[in-house]
């Protein structure tokens, strides 16, 4: 079974890439991982830096991304009905490239050793 990582920023370009991947692998059994990465360190409020606490990051950004990912899953379900495809959502607040590397390494490790995790 193939593991396909689909980074998304919820843009039209991102949707086009997802559509392409789903069509490209329409005859293959795949696990698709929808990944949204949002790097958050601190926010500027009225010319002052506001250091986000973990709770603020989770409440404001992660929960919003999770809702958007759920909506994206629903959009995929409406437009593509493929019994061979499974979808999982992932969110991260790391640097984009680092997050991609981490997910690829983790998924390769899981699939290479037959210990598939979701």
PDB file of N, CA and C in Angstrom, residues 6-59:
ATOM      1  N   UNK A   6       0.119  14.749   1.266  1.00  0.00           N
ATOM      2  CA  UNK A   6      -0.447  15.866   0.516  1.00  0.00           C
ATOM      3  C   UNK A   6      -0.452  17.122   1.388  1.00  0.00           C
ATOM      4  N   UNK A   7       0.603  17.942   1.295  1.00  0.00           N
ATOM      5  CA  UNK A   7       0.607  19.197   2.048  1.00  0.00           C
ATOM      6  C   UNK A   7      -0.478  20.122   1.495  1.00  0.00           C
ATOM      7  N   UNK A   8      -1.130  20.854   2.365  1.00  0.00           N
ATOM      8  CA  UNK A   8      -2.169  21.775   1.924  1.00  0.00           C
ATOM      9  C   UNK A   8      -2.136  23.066   2.716  1.00  0.00           C
ATOM     10  N   UNK A   9      -2.399  24.145   2.010  1.00  0.00           N
ATOM     11  CA  UNK A   9      -2.624  25.441   2.664  1.00  0.00           C
ATOM     12  C   UNK A   9      -4.053  25.897   2.399  1.00  0.00           C
ATOM     13  N   UNK A  10      -4.871  24.974   1.889  1.00  0.00           N
ATOM     14  CA  UNK A  10      -6.290  25.184   1.610  1.00  0.00           C
ATOM     15  C   UNK A  10      -6.538  26.132   0.434  1.00  0.00           C
ATOM     16  N   UNK A  11      -5.520  26.353  -0.383  1.00  0.00           N
ATOM     17  CA  UNK A  11      -5.668  27.221  -1.551  1.00  0.00           C
ATOM     18  C   UNK A  11      -6.184  26.425  -2.746  1.00  0.00           C
ATOM     19  N   UNK A  12      -6.542  27.134  -3.810  1.00  0.00           N
ATOM     20  CA  UNK A  12      -6.959  26.479  -5.052  1.00  0.00           C
ATOM     21  C   UNK A  12      -5.819  25.654  -5.641  1.00  0.00           C
ATOM     22  N   UNK A  13      -4.605  26.166  -5.566  1.00  0.00           N
ATOM     23  CA  UNK A  13      -3.446  25.424  -6.076  1.00  0.00           C
ATOM     24  C   UNK A  13      -3.263  24.113  -5.321  1.00  0.00           C
ATOM     25  N   UNK A  14      -3.457  24.173  -4.022  1.00  0.00           N
ATOM     26  CA  UNK A  14      -3.343  22.976  -3.204  1.00  0.00           C
ATOM     27  C   UNK A  14      -4.423  21.960  -3.589  1.00  0.00           C
ATOM     28  N   UNK A  15      -5.640  22.434  -3.790  1.00  0.00           N
ATOM     29  CA  UNK A  15      -6.730  21.546  -4.207  1.00  0.00           C
ATOM     30  C   UNK A  15      -6.416  20.905  -5.561  1.00  0.00           C
ATOM     31  N   UNK A  16      -5.856  21.679  -6.476  1.00  0.00           N
ATOM     32  CA  UNK A  16      -5.488  21.138  -7.793  1.00  0.00           C
ATOM     33  C   UNK A  16      -4.464  20.020  -7.651  1.00  0.00           C
ATOM     34  N   UNK A  17      -3.505  20.196  -6.762  1.00  0.00           N
ATOM     35  CA  UNK A  17      -2.491  19.156  -6.531  1.00  0.00           C
ATOM     36  C   UNK A  17      -3.128  17.909  -5.930  1.00  0.00           C
ATOM     37  N   UNK A  18      -4.070  18.091  -5.028  1.00  0.00           N
ATOM     38  CA  UNK A  18      -4.770  16.955  -4.418  1.00  0.00           C
ATOM     39  C   UNK A  18      -5.568  16.207  -5.470  1.00  0.00           C
ATOM     40  N   UNK A  19      -6.299  16.937  -6.299  1.00  0.00           N
ATOM     41  CA  UNK A  19      -7.064  16.310  -7.385  1.00  0.00           C
ATOM     42  C   UNK A  19      -6.155  15.505  -8.303  1.00  0.00           C
ATOM     43  N   UNK A  20      -5.025  16.088  -8.654  1.00  0.00           N
ATOM     44  CA  UNK A  20      -4.073  15.413  -9.532  1.00  0.00           C
ATOM     45  C   UNK A  20      -3.602  14.103  -8.895  1.00  0.00           C
ATOM     46  N   UNK A  21      -3.231  14.152  -7.632  1.00  0.00           N
ATOM     47  CA  UNK A  21      -2.736  12.959  -6.938  1.00  0.00           C
ATOM     48  C   UNK A  21      -3.815  11.879  -6.858  1.00  0.00           C
ATOM     49  N   UNK A  22      -5.030  12.279  -6.551  1.00  0.00           N
ATOM     50  CA  UNK A  22      -6.114  11.301  -6.445  1.00  0.00           C
ATOM     51  C   UNK A  22      -6.402  10.646  -7.792  1.00  0.00           C
ATOM     52  N   UNK A  23      -6.356  11.428  -8.842  1.00  0.00           N
ATOM     53  CA  UNK A  23      -6.551  10.858 -10.183  1.00  0.00           C
ATOM     54  C   UNK A  23      -5.363   9.993 -10.607  1.00  0.00           C
ATOM     55  N   UNK A  24      -4.159  10.443 -10.283  1.00  0.00           N
ATOM     56  CA  UNK A  24      -2.957   9.695 -10.658  1.00  0.00           C
ATOM     57  C   UNK A  24      -2.941   8.311 -10.000  1.00  0.00           C
ATOM     58  N   UNK A  25      -3.377   8.246  -8.755  1.00  0.00           N
ATOM     59  CA  UNK A  25      -3.366   6.990  -8.003  1.00  0.00           C
ATOM     60  C   UNK A  25      -4.750   6.342  -7.904  1.00  0.00           C
ATOM     61  N   UNK A  26      -5.631   6.636  -8.845  1.00  0.00           N
ATOM     62  CA  UNK A  26      -7.011   6.138  -8.742  1.00  0.00           C
ATOM     63  C   UNK A  26      -7.111   4.619  -8.784  1.00  0.00           C
ATOM     64  N   UNK A  27      -6.120   3.937  -9.357  1.00  0.00           N
ATOM     65  CA  UNK A  27      -6.164   2.470  -9.429  1.00  0.00           C
ATOM     66  C   UNK A  27      -5.302   1.799  -8.366  1.00  0.00           C
ATOM     67  N   UNK A  28      -4.693   2.603  -7.506  1.00  0.00           N
ATOM     68  CA  UNK A  28      -3.796   2.062  -6.476  1.00  0.00           C
ATOM     69  C   UNK A  28      -4.470   2.146  -5.101  1.00  0.00           C
ATOM     70  N   UNK A  29      -4.099   1.229  -4.245  1.00  0.00           N
ATOM     71  CA  UNK A  29      -4.541   1.283  -2.856  1.00  0.00           C
ATOM     72  C   UNK A  29      -3.582   2.199  -2.109  1.00  0.00           C
ATOM     73  N   UNK A  30      -4.124   3.267  -1.519  1.00  0.00           N
ATOM     74  CA  UNK A  30      -3.273   4.293  -0.914  1.00  0.00           C
ATOM     75  C   UNK A  30      -3.846   4.811   0.397  1.00  0.00           C
ATOM     76  N   UNK A  31      -2.944   5.221   1.249  1.00  0.00           N
ATOM     77  CA  UNK A  31      -3.274   6.048   2.401  1.00  0.00           C
ATOM     78  C   UNK A  31      -2.768   7.444   2.077  1.00  0.00           C
ATOM     79  N   UNK A  32      -3.688   8.400   2.058  1.00  0.00           N
ATOM     80  CA  UNK A  32      -3.335   9.790   1.804  1.00  0.00           C
ATOM     81  C   UNK A  32      -3.316  10.532   3.134  1.00  0.00           C
ATOM     82  N   UNK A  33      -2.253  11.298   3.339  1.00  0.00           N
ATOM     83  CA  UNK A  33      -2.091  12.081   4.557  1.00  0.00           C
ATOM     84  C   UNK A  33      -2.162  13.555   4.186  1.00  0.00           C
ATOM     85  N   UNK A  34      -3.245  14.203   4.589  1.00  0.00           N
ATOM     86  CA  UNK A  34      -3.423  15.624   4.346  1.00  0.00           C
ATOM     87  C   UNK A  34      -2.729  16.380   5.476  1.00  0.00           C
ATOM     88  N   UNK A  35      -1.713  17.153   5.122  1.00  0.00           N
ATOM     89  CA  UNK A  35      -0.889  17.839   6.122  1.00  0.00           C
ATOM     90  C   UNK A  35      -1.003  19.348   5.970  1.00  0.00           C
ATOM     91  N   UNK A  36      -1.330  20.002   7.074  1.00  0.00           N
ATOM     92  CA  UNK A  36      -1.308  21.467   7.105  1.00  0.00           C
ATOM     93  C   UNK A  36      -0.259  21.893   8.122  1.00  0.00           C
ATOM     94  N   UNK A  37       0.658  22.745   7.673  1.00  0.00           N
ATOM     95  CA  UNK A  37       1.735  23.234   8.534  1.00  0.00           C
ATOM     96  C   UNK A  37       1.569  24.735   8.702  1.00  0.00           C
ATOM     97  N   UNK A  38       1.632  25.188   9.942  1.00  0.00           N
ATOM     98  CA  UNK A  38       1.507  26.601  10.254  1.00  0.00           C
ATOM     99  C   UNK A  38       2.563  26.943  11.283  1.00  0.00           C
ATOM    100  N   UNK A  39       3.598  27.638  10.855  1.00  0.00           N
ATOM    101  CA  UNK A  39       4.691  28.005  11.761  1.00  0.00           C
ATOM    102  C   UNK A  39       4.269  29.183  12.614  1.00  0.00           C
ATOM    103  N   UNK A  40       4.247  28.976  13.918  1.00  0.00           N
ATOM    104  CA  UNK A  40       3.813  30.011  14.845  1.00  0.00           C
ATOM    105  C   UNK A  40       4.863  30.203  15.933  1.00  0.00           C
ATOM    106  N   UNK A  41       5.418  31.379  15.992  1.00  0.00           N
ATOM    107  CA  UNK A  41       6.328  31.692  17.089  1.00  0.00           C
ATOM    108  C   UNK A  41       5.701  32.717  18.003  1.00  0.00           C
ATOM    109  N   UNK A  42       5.498  33.874  17.471  1.00  0.00           N
ATOM    110  CA  UNK A  42       4.825  34.912  18.237  1.00  0.00           C
ATOM    111  C   UNK A  42       4.075  35.821  17.280  1.00  0.00           C
ATOM    112  N   UNK A  43       3.164  36.562  17.822  1.00  0.00           N
ATOM    113  CA  UNK A  43       2.284  37.404  17.040  1.00  0.00           C
ATOM    114  C   UNK A  43       2.514  38.851  17.450  1.00  0.00           C
ATOM    115  N   UNK A  44       2.440  39.763  16.492  1.00  0.00           N
ATOM    116  CA  UNK A  44       2.577  41.175  16.806  1.00  0.00           C
ATOM    117  C   UNK A  44       1.188  41.757  17.032  1.00  0.00           C
ATOM    118  N   UNK A  45       0.976  42.344  18.201  1.00  0.00           N
ATOM    119  CA  UNK A  45      -0.293  42.976  18.542  1.00  0.00           C
ATOM    120  C   UNK A  45       0.020  44.410  18.944  1.00  0.00           C
ATOM    121  N   UNK A  46      -0.480  45.378  18.183  1.00  0.00           N
ATOM    122  CA  UNK A  46      -0.250  46.793  18.487  1.00  0.00           C
ATOM    123  C   UNK A  46       1.230  47.103  18.696  1.00  0.00           C
ATOM    124  N   UNK A  47       2.056  46.658  17.781  1.00  0.00           N
ATOM    125  CA  UNK A  47       3.499  46.895  17.794  1.00  0.00           C
ATOM    126  C   UNK A  47       4.246  46.240  18.952  1.00  0.00           C
ATOM    127  N   UNK A  48       3.589  45.323  19.658  1.00  0.00           N
ATOM    128  CA  UNK A  48       4.239  44.570  20.720  1.00  0.00           C
ATOM    129  C   UNK A  48       4.211  43.100  20.344  1.00  0.00           C
ATOM    130  N   UNK A  49       5.287  42.421  20.662  1.00  0.00           N
ATOM    131  CA  UNK A  49       5.298  40.982  20.429  1.00  0.00           C
ATOM    132  C   UNK A  49       4.503  40.300  21.524  1.00  0.00           C
ATOM    133  N   UNK A  50       3.640  39.421  21.106  1.00  0.00           N
ATOM    134  CA  UNK A  50       2.846  38.635  22.040  1.00  0.00           C
ATOM    135  C   UNK A  50       3.311  37.204  21.919  1.00  0.00           C
ATOM    136  N   UNK A  51       3.895  36.684  22.950  1.00  0.00           N
ATOM    137  CA  UNK A  51       4.407  35.314  22.926  1.00  0.00           C
ATOM    138  C   UNK A  51       3.243  34.347  23.156  1.00  0.00           C
ATOM    139  N   UNK A  52       2.936  33.579  22.132  1.00  0.00           N
ATOM    140  CA  UNK A  52       1.830  32.626  22.231  1.00  0.00           C
ATOM    141  C   UNK A  52       2.136  31.513  23.218  1.00  0.00           C
ATOM    142  N   UNK A  53       1.177  31.233  24.046  1.00  0.00           N
ATOM    143  CA  UNK A  53       1.296  30.064  24.895  1.00  0.00           C
ATOM    144  C   UNK A  53       0.796  28.875  24.091  1.00  0.00           C
ATOM    145  N   UNK A  54       1.116  27.690  24.519  1.00  0.00           N
ATOM    146  CA  UNK A  54       0.682  26.483  23.827  1.00  0.00           C
ATOM    147  C   UNK A  54      -0.840  26.434  23.732  1.00  0.00           C
ATOM    148  N   UNK A  55      -1.503  26.869  24.776  1.00  0.00           N
ATOM    149  CA  UNK A  55      -2.971  26.856  24.803  1.00  0.00           C
ATOM    150  C   UNK A  55      -3.557  27.766  23.726  1.00  0.00           C
ATOM    151  N   UNK A  56      -2.979  28.960  23.555  1.00  0.00           N
ATOM    152  CA  UNK A  56      -3.461  29.898  22.539  1.00  0.00           C
ATOM    153  C   UNK A  56      -3.238  29.330  21.145  1.00  0.00           C
ATOM    154  N   UNK A  57      -2.069  28.751  20.913  1.00  0.00           N
ATOM    155  CA  UNK A  57      -1.770  28.158  19.611  1.00  0.00           C
ATOM    156  C   UNK A  57      -2.774  27.067  19.289  1.00  0.00           C
ATOM    157  N   UNK A  58      -3.040  26.205  20.236  1.00  0.00           N
ATOM    158  CA  UNK A  58      -3.978  25.102  20.007  1.00  0.00           C
ATOM    159  C   UNK A  58      -5.380  25.634  19.752  1.00  0.00           C
ATOM    160  N   UNK A  59      -5.839  26.518  20.610  1.00  0.00           N
ATOM    161  CA  UNK A  59      -7.205  27.024  20.491  1.00  0.00           C
ATOM    162  C   UNK A  59      -7.438  27.766  19.181  1.00  0.00           C
TER     163      UNK A  59
END
